[in-house]
């Protein structure tokens, strides 16, 4: 695993090396921008990578993050997924220039972050530190409510926003980091809850996700080894018993 | 309920009129800044207030929020608590001017938002739409993990950050919105989990909270009728059975 472009990397991304997780929202933005970055923990340990390098960098940061992902750039260490995107996107034309659009983009990104946290808690409603197997009964109840109430509420909201914006982009008139994050959210929810997702009537969001996937830098990334698969180690997990009929 | 300053209000805050909730982080910033604002839903219905005014404004916004709180200012409607603070704070000197400090402040605010969401889920681990009484057993398990693992982990982290910054302020050399939010977080956790909070060794955070409470605009606010009490309708709820020994 190394940078996709030649030349010295501009960004160092620090995230768990074996999952998409929250880091994937940052990876997608960097990839869509064709930014020169290195996904540090995915490097072999002998090249300064691995989880120990991740933990060391987190501990040594002058203003330490609470958790990965975090991004190093020009002496700055920026943590919290939405905050990283707030920092990176304007540097690569991935958000409009005007303040109103930037606030809207961030507002949507934070709402996406809320869905992601709720999706995580469907399989860990009691404690992130405990096994899924030790909270299966609670997970079943929480996932039931998530599928029945929360997915339709959130996606219905995003569909309405997209409709009001004309259907092409969630914010502004060209691809923004929020479009990328929406793609990732839909991918994750579809992986975890395929039956529930088939029932959602969100044609505009689906069309947006297809366009994002076809955007050349994203398409190249998705076809590469840099794109990790979804799995039951990540945030979006497929447990058939949680995907109610 | 009206603005605390004379003159036309500059900001319109929209939030549930009977609870502190997430809106309180915004109220504290506006109060600390002595900003001219109106807490719209707290006005009587005949003066354009109440919950119906809140719902109407949310629905009618050109770029609608997913949920309260949201702030109207100069034709903008800004939603998501941390996003509102990101917008308001620089206008009132409640965050340093340099980019690094602003990113750090926002990073901490988003981490505070994560704790707040987890604190909410201690009493609603299954579904926000269901009664506490219908998820008491799960709440007991989740609160147990929150008290044992999450409170010490988060507060330990914030204490370390504050220590590294010299102990006076979380970001920069004067009061910022993050100091205000940290005060509110500690107040909320202490209301909900008094026994658990007595066990936390976070002397710097406690001293910071005392200084925030004594800051004149904040002290005036806390002593006023504008400050709503904590209650079992809000995010931080005191249920003795969730506050493990």
Coordinates of N, CA, C and O in Angstrom, one line a residue, chain A residues 70-159:
Chain A
X70 N -7.1 10.3 11.7 CA -6.6 11.7 11.7 C -5.6 11.9 10.5 O -5.2 10.9 9.9
X71 N -5.4 13.1 10.2 CA -4.6 13.4 9.0 C -3.5 14.4 9.4 O -3.7 15.3 10.1
X72 N -2.3 14.0 8.9 CA -1.2 15.0 9.1 C -0.9 15.7 7.8 O -0.8 15.1 6.7
X73 N -0.8 17.0 7.9 CA -0.5 17.8 6.7 C 0.2 19.1 7.2 O -0.4 19.9 8.0
X74 N 1.3 19.4 6.7 CA 2.1 20.6 7.0 C 2.1 20.9 8.4 O 1.8 22.0 8.9
X75 N 2.5 20.0 9.2 CA 2.6 20.2 10.7 C 1.4 20.2 11.5 O 1.4 20.2 12.7
X76 N 0.2 20.1 10.8 CA -1.1 20.0 11.5 C -1.5 18.6 11.6 O -1.2 17.7 10.8
X77 N -2.1 18.3 12.7 CA -2.8 17.0 12.9 C -4.3 17.2 13.1 O -4.6 17.9 14.1
X78 N -5.0 16.8 12.1 CA -6.5 17.1 12.2 C -7.2 15.8 12.4 O -7.0 14.8 11.7
X79 N -8.1 15.8 13.4 CA -8.9 14.6 13.7 C -10.4 14.9 13.6 O -10.8 16.0 13.5
X80 N -11.2 13.8 13.8 CA -12.6 13.8 13.6 C -13.0 13.9 12.1 O -12.7 14.9 11.5
X81 N -13.6 12.8 11.6 CA -13.8 12.7 10.2 C -14.4 13.9 9.5 O -13.8 14.4 8.5
X82 N -15.4 14.5 10.1 CA -16.1 15.6 9.4 C -15.1 16.9 9.4 O -15.1 17.7 8.5
X83 N -14.3 17.0 10.5 CA -13.4 18.0 10.6 C -12.2 17.9 9.6 O -11.8 18.9 9.0
X84 N -11.8 16.7 9.3 CA -10.8 16.4 8.3 C -11.3 16.8 6.9 O -10.6 17.5 6.1
X85 N -12.5 16.5 6.7 CA -13.1 16.8 5.4 C -13.3 18.3 5.2 O -13.1 18.9 4.1
X86 N -13.7 18.9 6.3 CA -13.8 20.4 6.3 C -12.5 21.1 6.0 O -12.4 22.1 5.3
X87 N -11.4 20.4 6.4 CA -10.1 21.0 6.1 C -9.6 20.6 4.7 O -9.0 21.5 4.0
X88 N -9.8 19.4 4.3 CA -9.2 18.9 3.0 C -10.0 19.5 1.8 O -9.4 19.9 0.8
X89 N -11.3 19.4 1.9 CA -12.2 19.6 0.7 C -11.9 21.0 0.0 O -11.8 21.0 -1.2
X90 N -11.8 22.1 0.7 CA -11.6 23.4 0.0 C -10.2 23.4 -0.7 O -10.1 24.1 -1.7
X91 N -9.3 22.6 -0.3 CA -8.0 22.6 -0.9 C -8.0 21.9 -2.3 O -7.0 21.9 -3.1
X92 N -9.1 21.2 -2.6 CA -9.2 20.4 -3.8 C -10.5 20.6 -4.6 O -10.8 19.7 -5.4
X93 N -11.1 21.7 -4.3 CA -12.3 22.0 -5.1 C -13.5 21.1 -4.8 O -14.4 20.9 -5.6
X94 N -13.4 20.4 -3.6 CA -14.5 19.4 -3.3 C -15.6 20.0 -2.5 O -16.4 19.3 -1.9
X95 N -15.7 21.3 -2.5 CA -16.8 22.0 -1.9 C -16.9 23.4 -2.5 O -15.8 24.0 -2.9
X96 N -18.0 24.0 -2.7 CA -18.1 25.4 -3.2 C -17.4 26.4 -2.3 O -17.1 26.1 -1.1
X97 N -17.1 27.5 -2.9 CA -16.3 28.5 -2.2 C -17.1 29.4 -1.2 O -16.5 29.9 -0.2
X98 N -18.4 29.6 -1.5 CA -19.1 30.5 -0.6 C -19.5 29.9 0.7 O -19.6 28.7 0.9
X99 N -19.5 30.8 1.7 CA -19.7 30.3 3.1 C -21.0 29.5 3.3 O -21.1 28.5 4.0
X100 N -22.1 30.0 2.7 CA -23.4 29.3 2.9 C -23.3 27.8 2.4 O -23.8 26.9 3.1
X101 N -22.7 27.6 1.3 CA -22.5 26.2 0.8 C -21.7 25.4 1.7 O -21.9 24.2 1.9
X102 N -20.6 26.0 2.2 CA -19.7 25.2 3.1 C -20.4 24.8 4.4 O -20.2 23.8 4.9
X103 N -21.2 25.7 4.9 CA -22.0 25.4 6.1 C -23.0 24.3 5.8 O -23.2 23.4 6.6
X104 N -23.6 24.4 4.7 CA -24.6 23.3 4.3 C -23.9 22.0 4.1 O -24.4 21.0 4.6
X105 N -22.8 22.0 3.5 CA -22.0 20.8 3.3 C -21.7 20.2 4.6 O -21.9 19.0 4.8
X106 N -21.2 21.0 5.5 CA -20.7 20.4 6.8 C -21.9 20.0 7.6 O -21.9 18.9 8.3
X107 N -23.0 20.7 7.5 CA -24.3 20.3 8.2 C -24.7 18.9 7.7 O -25.0 18.0 8.5
X108 N -24.7 18.7 6.4 CA -25.0 17.3 5.9 C -24.0 16.3 6.3 O -24.4 15.2 6.7
X109 N -22.8 16.6 6.3 CA -21.7 15.7 6.7 C -21.9 15.2 8.1 O -21.8 14.1 8.5
X110 N -22.3 16.2 9.0 CA -22.5 15.9 10.4 C -23.7 15.0 10.6 O -23.8 14.2 11.5
X111 N -24.7 15.2 9.7 CA -25.9 14.4 9.8 C -25.6 13.0 9.3 O -26.1 12.0 9.9
X112 N -24.7 12.9 8.3 CA -24.3 11.6 7.8 C -23.5 10.9 9.0 O -23.7 9.7 9.2
X113 N -22.7 11.6 9.7 CA -21.9 11.1 10.8 C -22.9 10.5 11.9 O -22.6 9.5 12.5
X114 N -24.0 11.2 12.1 CA -25.0 10.7 13.0 C -25.6 9.3 12.6 O -25.8 8.4 13.4
X115 N -25.9 9.2 11.3 CA -26.4 7.9 10.8 C -25.3 6.8 11.0 O -25.6 5.7 11.4
X116 N -24.1 7.2 10.7 CA -23.0 6.2 10.8 C -22.9 5.7 12.2 O -22.8 4.5 12.5
X117 N -23.0 6.6 13.2 CA -22.9 6.2 14.6 C -24.1 5.3 15.0 O -23.9 4.3 15.7
X118 N -25.3 5.7 14.5 CA -26.4 4.8 14.7 C -26.3 3.4 14.1 O -26.7 2.4 14.6
X119 N -25.7 3.4 12.9 CA -25.5 2.1 12.2 C -24.6 1.3 13.0 O -24.8 0.0 13.1
X120 N -23.5 1.9 13.5 CA -22.6 1.1 14.4 C -23.3 0.5 15.6 O -23.1 -0.6 15.9
X121 N -24.2 1.3 16.2 CA -24.8 0.9 17.4 C -25.9 -0.2 17.2 O -26.3 -0.8 18.1
X122 N -26.2 -0.4 15.9 CA -27.2 -1.6 15.7 C -26.5 -2.9 16.1 O -27.2 -3.8 16.5
X123 N -25.2 -3.0 15.9 CA -24.6 -4.3 16.3 C -23.9 -4.2 17.6 O -23.4 -5.2 18.2
X124 N -23.7 -2.9 18.1 CA -23.1 -2.7 19.5 C -24.0 -1.8 20.3 O -23.5 -0.7 20.6
X125 N -25.2 -2.1 20.6 CA -26.1 -1.2 21.3 C -25.7 -1.1 22.8 O -26.2 -0.1 23.5
X126 N -24.9 -2.0 23.3 CA -24.6 -2.0 24.8 C -23.2 -1.4 25.0 O -23.1 -0.5 25.8
X127 N -22.3 -2.0 24.4 CA -20.9 -1.5 24.6 C -20.0 -1.8 23.4 O -20.0 -3.0 22.9
X128 N -19.3 -0.9 22.9 CA -18.3 -1.1 21.8 C -17.2 -2.0 22.2 O -16.6 -2.7 21.4
X129 N -17.0 -2.1 23.6 CA -15.9 -3.0 24.1 C -16.3 -4.5 24.2 O -15.5 -5.3 24.3
X130 N -17.6 -4.8 24.1 CA -18.1 -6.1 24.2 C -18.3 -6.8 22.8 O -18.5 -6.1 21.8
X131 N -18.3 -8.1 22.8 CA -18.6 -8.8 21.6 C -20.0 -8.6 21.1 O -21.0 -8.5 21.9
X132 N -20.2 -8.7 19.8 CA -21.6 -8.7 19.2 C -22.4 -9.8 19.9 O -23.5 -9.7 20.2
X133 N -21.7 -11.0 20.0 CA -22.4 -12.2 20.5 C -23.0 -12.0 21.9 O -23.9 -12.6 22.3
X134 N -22.4 -11.0 22.6 CA -22.8 -10.8 24.0 C -23.9 -9.7 24.1 O -24.3 -9.3 25.2
X135 N -24.3 -9.2 22.9 CA -25.4 -8.2 22.9 C -26.3 -8.4 21.7 O -26.9 -7.4 21.2
X136 N -26.4 -9.6 21.3 CA -27.2 -10.0 20.1 C -28.7 -9.7 20.3 O -29.4 -9.2 19.4
X137 N -29.2 -9.9 21.5 CA -30.6 -9.7 21.7 C -31.0 -8.2 21.6 O -31.9 -7.8 20.9
X138 N -30.1 -7.4 22.3 CA -30.3 -6.0 22.2 C -30.1 -5.4 20.8 O -30.8 -4.5 20.4
X139 N -29.1 -6.0 20.1 CA -28.8 -5.6 18.8 C -30.0 -5.8 17.9 O -30.4 -5.0 17.0
X140 N -30.7 -6.9 18.1 CA -31.9 -7.2 17.3 C -33.0 -6.2 17.5 O -33.6 -5.7 16.5
X141 N -33.2 -5.8 18.7 CA -34.2 -4.8 19.0 C -33.8 -3.4 18.4 O -34.6 -2.7 17.8
X142 N -32.5 -3.1 18.6 CA -32.1 -1.7 18.1 C -32.1 -1.7 16.6 O -32.5 -0.7 16.0
X143 N -31.6 -2.8 16.0 CA -31.6 -2.8 14.5 C -33.0 -2.8 13.9 O -33.2 -2.1 12.9
X144 N -33.9 -3.4 14.6 CA -35.3 -3.3 14.2 C -35.8 -1.9 14.1 O -36.5 -1.5 13.1
X145 N -35.5 -1.1 15.2 CA -36.0 0.3 15.2 C -35.2 1.1 14.1 O -35.7 2.0 13.5
X146 N -33.9 0.8 14.0 CA -33.1 1.5 13.0 C -33.6 1.3 11.6 O -33.8 2.2 10.8
X147 N -34.0 0.1 11.2 CA -34.4 -0.3 9.9 C -35.8 0.3 9.7 O -36.2 0.8 8.6
X148 N -36.7 0.2 10.7 CA -38.1 0.6 10.5 C -38.2 2.1 10.6 O -39.0 2.7 9.8
X149 N -37.5 2.8 11.5 CA -37.7 4.2 11.7 C -36.6 5.1 11.1 O -36.8 6.1 10.5
X150 N -35.4 4.7 11.5 CA -34.3 5.7 11.3 C -33.8 5.7 9.8 O -33.6 6.8 9.3
X151 N -33.6 4.6 9.2 CA -33.2 4.6 7.8 C -34.2 5.4 6.9 O -33.8 6.3 6.2
X152 N -35.5 5.1 7.0 CA -36.4 5.9 6.2 C -36.4 7.4 6.5 O -36.5 8.2 5.6
X153 N -36.3 7.7 7.8 CA -36.3 9.1 8.2 C -35.0 9.8 7.6 O -35.2 10.9 7.0
X154 N -33.9 9.2 7.8 CA -32.6 9.9 7.3 C -32.6 9.9 5.8 O -32.3 11.0 5.2
X155 N -32.9 8.8 5.2 CA -32.8 8.8 3.7 C -33.8 9.6 3.1 O -33.6 10.3 2.0
X156 N -35.0 9.6 3.7 CA -36.1 10.5 3.2 C -35.7 12.0 3.2 O -35.9 12.7 2.3
X157 N -35.0 12.3 4.3 CA -34.5 13.7 4.5 C -33.5 14.0 3.4 O -33.5 15.0 2.7
X158 N -32.5 13.1 3.2 CA -31.4 13.4 2.2 C -32.0 13.4 0.8 O -31.6 14.2 0.0
X159 N -33.0 12.6 0.5 CA -33.6 12.6 -0.8 C -34.3 13.9 -1.0 O -34.3 14.5 -2.1

